[in-house]
Coordinates of C-alpha atoms in Angstrom, one line a residue:
M1 CA 20.7 12.6 5.0
D2 CA 22.1 8.8 6.8
I3 CA 19.2 7.4 7.4
S4 CA 19.2 4.1 9.8
R5 CA 16.6 4.2 11.6
I6 CA 12.9 4.1 9.9
G7 CA 9.6 4.3 11.8
V8 CA 6.4 2.3 10.1
V9 CA 2.6 4.0 11.4
G10 CA 0.4 0.6 10.9
A11 CA 0.6 -2.8 10.6
G12 CA -1.5 -4.1 8.2
Q13 CA -1.0 -5.9 5.4
M14 CA 1.4 -3.4 3.3
G15 CA 3.2 -2.2 6.7
N16 CA 4.6 -6.0 8.0
G17 CA 5.9 -5.7 4.3
I18 CA 7.6 -2.6 3.9
A19 CA 9.2 -3.1 8.1
H20 CA 10.3 -6.4 6.4
V21 CA 12.4 -5.5 3.8
F22 CA 13.7 -2.3 5.4
A23 CA 15.0 -4.7 8.5
L24 CA 16.4 -7.3 6.0
A25 CA 17.5 -4.3 3.9
G26 CA 19.7 -3.8 7.0
Y27 CA 18.0 -0.5 9.2
D28 CA 16.5 -0.7 12.5
V29 CA 12.5 -0.4 12.1
I30 CA 9.7 0.0 14.4
V31 CA 6.2 -0.6 14.1
T32 CA 3.2 1.9 16.0
D33 CA -0.9 0.3 15.5
V34 CA -3.7 1.5 18.0
S35 CA -4.0 -2.6 18.9
E36 CA -1.5 -4.7 20.5
A37 CA -3.1 -7.2 18.2
A38 CA -2.2 -5.9 15.8
L39 CA 1.3 -5.2 15.5
D40 CA 1.4 -9.3 17.1
K41 CA -0.5 -10.3 14.2
A42 CA 1.9 -7.6 12.1
R43 CA 5.1 -9.6 13.7
G44 CA 3.7 -13.6 12.9
T45 CA 3.6 -12.7 9.2
I46 CA 7.0 -11.4 9.1
E47 CA 8.4 -14.4 11.0
S48 CA 6.2 -16.4 8.8
N49 CA 7.1 -14.8 5.5
L50 CA 10.9 -14.4 6.3
D51 CA 10.6 -18.1 6.9
R52 CA 9.4 -19.2 3.6
Q53 CA 12.7 -16.7 2.2
V54 CA 14.8 -19.4 3.9
R55 CA 13.0 -22.3 3.1
G56 CA 13.1 -21.0 -0.6
D57 CA 17.0 -20.1 -0.3
K58 CA 16.5 -16.6 -1.0
I59 CA 17.7 -15.6 2.5
T60 CA 19.5 -17.4 5.1
A61 CA 18.7 -18.4 8.9
E62 CA 21.1 -16.0 10.1
A63 CA 19.8 -12.8 8.1
R64 CA 16.1 -13.8 9.3
D65 CA 17.2 -13.4 12.6
A66 CA 19.1 -10.5 12.3
A67 CA 16.0 -8.7 10.4
L68 CA 14.3 -10.3 13.3
G69 CA 15.9 -8.3 15.7
R70 CA 15.5 -5.4 13.7
I71 CA 12.1 -4.6 14.1
S72 CA 10.6 -4.0 17.3
T73 CA 6.7 -2.5 17.9
T74 CA 5.1 0.4 19.9
L75 CA 1.3 1.5 20.4
T76 CA 2.8 5.1 21.3
L77 CA 2.7 7.1 17.9
A78 CA 5.3 9.6 19.7
D79 CA 8.0 6.3 19.4
I80 CA 8.8 7.1 16.4
G81 CA 9.0 10.7 17.0
Q82 CA 13.0 10.5 16.8
T83 CA 13.2 7.7 13.5
D84 CA 15.0 8.9 10.4
L85 CA 12.5 8.3 8.3
V86 CA 8.6 7.6 8.8
I87 CA 6.5 5.8 6.7
E88 CA 2.8 6.0 6.9
A89 CA 1.0 2.7 6.0
A90 CA -2.5 3.2 7.6
T91 CA -5.6 2.3 5.9
E92 CA -6.3 4.3 2.5
R93 CA -8.9 7.2 4.6
E94 CA -7.5 11.2 3.8
A95 CA -8.4 11.7 7.7
I96 CA -7.2 8.9 9.5
K97 CA -3.9 9.4 7.1
T98 CA -3.9 13.6 7.6
K99 CA -5.1 13.2 11.7
I100 CA -1.8 10.5 12.4
F101 CA 0.6 13.6 10.4
E102 CA -1.1 16.2 13.5
D103 CA -0.4 14.0 15.8
L104 CA 2.7 13.0 14.9
V105 CA 4.6 16.4 14.2
P106 CA 5.1 17.6 17.9
H107 CA 7.1 14.5 18.1
L108 CA 9.5 15.0 15.3
A109 CA 13.3 15.6 15.5
P110 CA 14.3 18.8 13.1
H111 CA 15.6 15.8 9.7
T112 CA 12.8 13.8 9.8
L113 CA 11.6 12.7 6.2
L114 CA 7.9 12.1 6.0
T115 CA 6.4 10.0 3.6
S116 CA 2.7 8.2 3.0
N117 CA 2.2 4.6 1.1
T118 CA -1.2 6.2 -0.2
S119 CA -2.5 5.2 -3.3
S120 CA -4.4 7.8 -4.8
I121 CA -4.4 10.2 -2.2
S122 CA -2.7 13.5 -2.7
I123 CA 1.0 14.0 -1.8
T124 CA 0.4 18.2 -2.2
R125 CA -2.6 18.1 0.6
L126 CA -1.2 15.5 3.4
A127 CA 2.4 17.0 3.5
S128 CA 0.2 20.8 3.7
R129 CA -1.0 19.2 7.2
T130 CA 2.4 19.4 8.4
D131 CA 5.2 21.3 9.4
R132 CA 7.9 20.1 7.1
P133 CA 6.1 19.8 3.3
E134 CA 9.6 20.3 1.7
K135 CA 10.4 16.9 3.8
F136 CA 7.6 14.8 2.5
M137 CA 6.7 12.5 -0.5
G138 CA 4.4 9.4 -1.0
F139 CA 6.3 6.8 -0.9
H140 CA 4.4 3.5 -2.4
F141 CA 4.8 0.4 -2.4
M142 CA 3.2 -2.8 -4.2
N143 CA 1.6 -5.4 -2.7
P144 CA 3.5 -7.4 -1.1
V145 CA 5.7 -5.5 -0.6
P146 CA 8.9 -8.0 0.3
V147 CA 8.1 -9.4 -3.7
M148 CA 7.2 -6.8 -5.6
Q149 CA 10.0 -5.0 -7.4
L150 CA 8.6 -1.5 -8.2
V151 CA 8.2 1.3 -5.2
E152 CA 6.9 5.3 -6.6
L153 CA 8.1 8.0 -6.0
I154 CA 5.5 11.2 -6.2
R155 CA 6.9 14.0 -5.0
G156 CA 4.2 17.1 -3.7
I157 CA 4.2 20.6 -4.5
A158 CA 6.9 21.5 -2.4
T159 CA 8.7 18.2 -2.0
D160 CA 12.6 19.3 -2.0
R161 CA 15.4 17.9 -4.2
D162 CA 17.2 16.6 -0.8
T163 CA 14.4 14.7 0.2
F164 CA 13.8 13.4 -2.7
D165 CA 17.5 11.9 -3.4
A166 CA 17.8 10.6 0.1
L167 CA 14.8 8.5 -0.5
H168 CA 15.7 6.7 -4.3
K169 CA 19.1 5.6 -2.9
V170 CA 16.7 4.3 0.0
V171 CA 14.5 2.0 -2.5
E172 CA 18.0 1.4 -4.2
S173 CA 19.5 0.0 -1.1
L174 CA 16.2 -2.2 -0.7
G175 CA 17.1 -4.0 -3.8
K176 CA 13.9 -2.3 -5.7
T177 CA 13.2 0.4 -8.3
A178 CA 11.8 3.6 -8.4
A179 CA 9.3 4.8 -10.8
T180 CA 8.4 8.5 -10.1
A181 CA 4.7 9.9 -10.7
E182 CA 3.1 13.4 -10.3
D183 CA 1.4 14.4 -7.7
F184 CA -2.2 13.1 -9.1
P185 CA -4.8 10.8 -7.8
A186 CA -3.7 7.9 -7.9
F187 CA -0.7 8.2 -9.9
I188 CA 0.7 5.5 -12.6
V189 CA -0.1 1.8 -11.0
N190 CA -3.6 2.9 -10.2
R191 CA -4.5 5.1 -12.5
I192 CA -4.6 2.6 -15.3
L193 CA -5.0 -0.6 -13.5
M194 CA -7.9 0.6 -11.0
P195 CA -10.5 1.4 -14.0
M196 CA -9.3 -1.7 -16.0
I197 CA -10.6 -3.5 -12.7
N198 CA -13.6 -1.5 -12.6
E199 CA -14.1 -1.7 -16.1
A200 CA -14.3 -5.8 -15.3
I201 CA -16.7 -5.1 -12.7
Y202 CA -19.4 -3.5 -14.9
A203 CA -19.0 -6.7 -17.8
L204 CA -20.2 -8.0 -14.6
F205 CA -22.4 -6.1 -13.8
E206 CA -23.9 -6.2 -16.7
G207 CA -23.6 -9.5 -17.9
V208 CA -21.5 -9.8 -20.6
G209 CA -19.3 -12.9 -18.9
S210 CA -19.4 -14.8 -15.7
V211 CA -16.4 -14.3 -12.7
E212 CA -14.9 -17.6 -14.4
A213 CA -14.8 -16.1 -17.9
L214 CA -13.7 -12.3 -16.8
D215 CA -10.9 -14.4 -15.6
T216 CA -9.5 -16.7 -17.1
S217 CA -9.9 -14.4 -20.9
M218 CA -7.7 -11.4 -18.8
K219 CA -5.2 -14.7 -18.1
L220 CA -5.0 -16.1 -21.1
G221 CA -6.2 -13.6 -23.5
A222 CA -3.8 -10.9 -22.6
N223 CA -1.3 -13.1 -20.5
H224 CA -2.1 -11.1 -17.1
P225 CA -0.7 -13.6 -13.8
M226 CA -4.0 -12.9 -12.3
G227 CA -7.9 -11.2 -13.8
P228 CA -8.6 -8.4 -12.5
L229 CA -11.3 -9.4 -10.5
E230 CA -9.6 -12.4 -8.8
L231 CA -6.6 -9.4 -8.0
A232 CA -9.5 -6.9 -6.8
D233 CA -10.3 -9.4 -4.4
F234 CA -6.5 -9.5 -3.4
I235 CA -6.1 -5.7 -3.4
G236 CA -9.8 -4.8 -1.3
L237 CA -12.7 -3.9 -2.6
D238 CA -12.7 -1.6 0.4
T239 CA -9.1 0.3 -1.5
C240 CA -10.5 -0.8 -5.1
L241 CA -13.4 1.2 -4.0
A242 CA -11.7 4.1 -2.2
I243 CA -8.7 4.4 -5.5
M244 CA -11.9 5.0 -7.4
N245 CA -14.1 7.7 -6.0
V246 CA -10.5 8.7 -5.8
L247 CA -10.0 9.3 -10.3
H248 CA -13.5 10.2 -9.4
D249 CA -13.1 13.3 -7.7
G250 CA -9.9 14.7 -9.0
F251 CA -11.1 13.9 -13.0
A252 CA -14.8 14.7 -12.4
D253 CA -14.5 12.5 -14.8
T254 CA -17.2 9.9 -15.5
K255 CA -15.3 6.9 -17.0
Y256 CA -14.3 7.5 -13.5
R257 CA -17.2 6.2 -11.8
P258 CA -16.9 3.5 -9.1
C259 CA -18.6 0.5 -10.6
P260 CA -22.5 0.5 -8.5
L261 CA -21.8 -3.5 -7.7
L262 CA -18.7 -2.9 -7.1
T263 CA -20.1 -0.4 -3.5
K264 CA -22.5 -3.2 -3.0
Y265 CA -19.9 -5.6 -2.5
V266 CA -18.4 -3.2 0.0
E267 CA -21.3 -2.2 1.1
A268 CA -22.2 -6.0 2.1
G269 CA -18.7 -5.6 3.5
W270 CA -17.1 -8.9 1.1
L271 CA -14.2 -7.1 0.5
G272 CA -11.9 -10.3 -1.3
R273 CA -9.7 -12.3 0.7
K274 CA -9.2 -10.8 3.6
T275 CA -12.5 -10.9 5.0
G276 CA -13.6 -14.6 2.9
R277 CA -15.9 -13.5 0.6
G278 CA -16.0 -11.4 -2.4
F279 CA -15.6 -11.8 -6.2
Y280 CA -14.7 -15.4 -4.7
D281 CA -16.0 -17.2 -1.5
Y282 CA -12.4 -18.6 0.4
S283 CA -13.8 -20.7 3.1
G284 CA -13.7 -24.1 2.1
D285 CA -10.0 -25.0 -0.4
T286 CA -10.9 -24.2 -2.9
P287 CA -11.6 -20.3 -4.3
R288 CA -15.3 -20.6 -5.9
P289 CA -17.0 -18.2 -7.7
T290 CA -19.9 -16.0 -6.3
R291 CA -21.3 -14.8 -9.2

């Protein structure tokens, strides 16, 4: 299966990172979003991140320029229908993702593979809303995409072997490593990571330790590069809550119950770095704990 043209749905943090790595690997990429401002911001972010790689001697200036030349943008979802591979990287809400695939199906080429970058939602269920569940897979990149080496490949119940093999080769062509996960809520990484973050929030909620004490303990006591609350802010507290709700609903097990404090922060709009405030306040030069 020859894959050379990539369609990316969503120009946010994950979408622009996915476009970045595919373009750098030699693929032609078209990115779509509902907002022109989001597309402009994504292109600026990609250019900035490529520049950083040039300064760090990770890539050449020629490679940067070639990658930027391979990326185009559109406000029309149908424009990506004739690509070889579509990667949906929209907000982590099933209703939004389902609507995207339903709107895209009439415009697809017969051979187009469909994938979702979802971090937790059922691949089998998303695939069932398309005309090609056998050509549908979970294609979960880690954040930040240009830096992180892992890609989770998740087969739905109907995914065929050719689709899996083709996407495994795509991961290798990006210089990344694939891990195969079964289609259970949150797959591998978030099945393990999110309950740890949620437990750290419970420890804060119950007064076991402060934000600083909890993060310092896990960094120095467990050798984690980031503390769990710092990491939650980086991921986005709304995303953390969405994944915990998927786990809680999917397994009906109280051990996955989202901490009420996490819910309160999301209700307040304190979503972490992207809003300037979460478990840390990012308004100054140095992040300051908010509790």
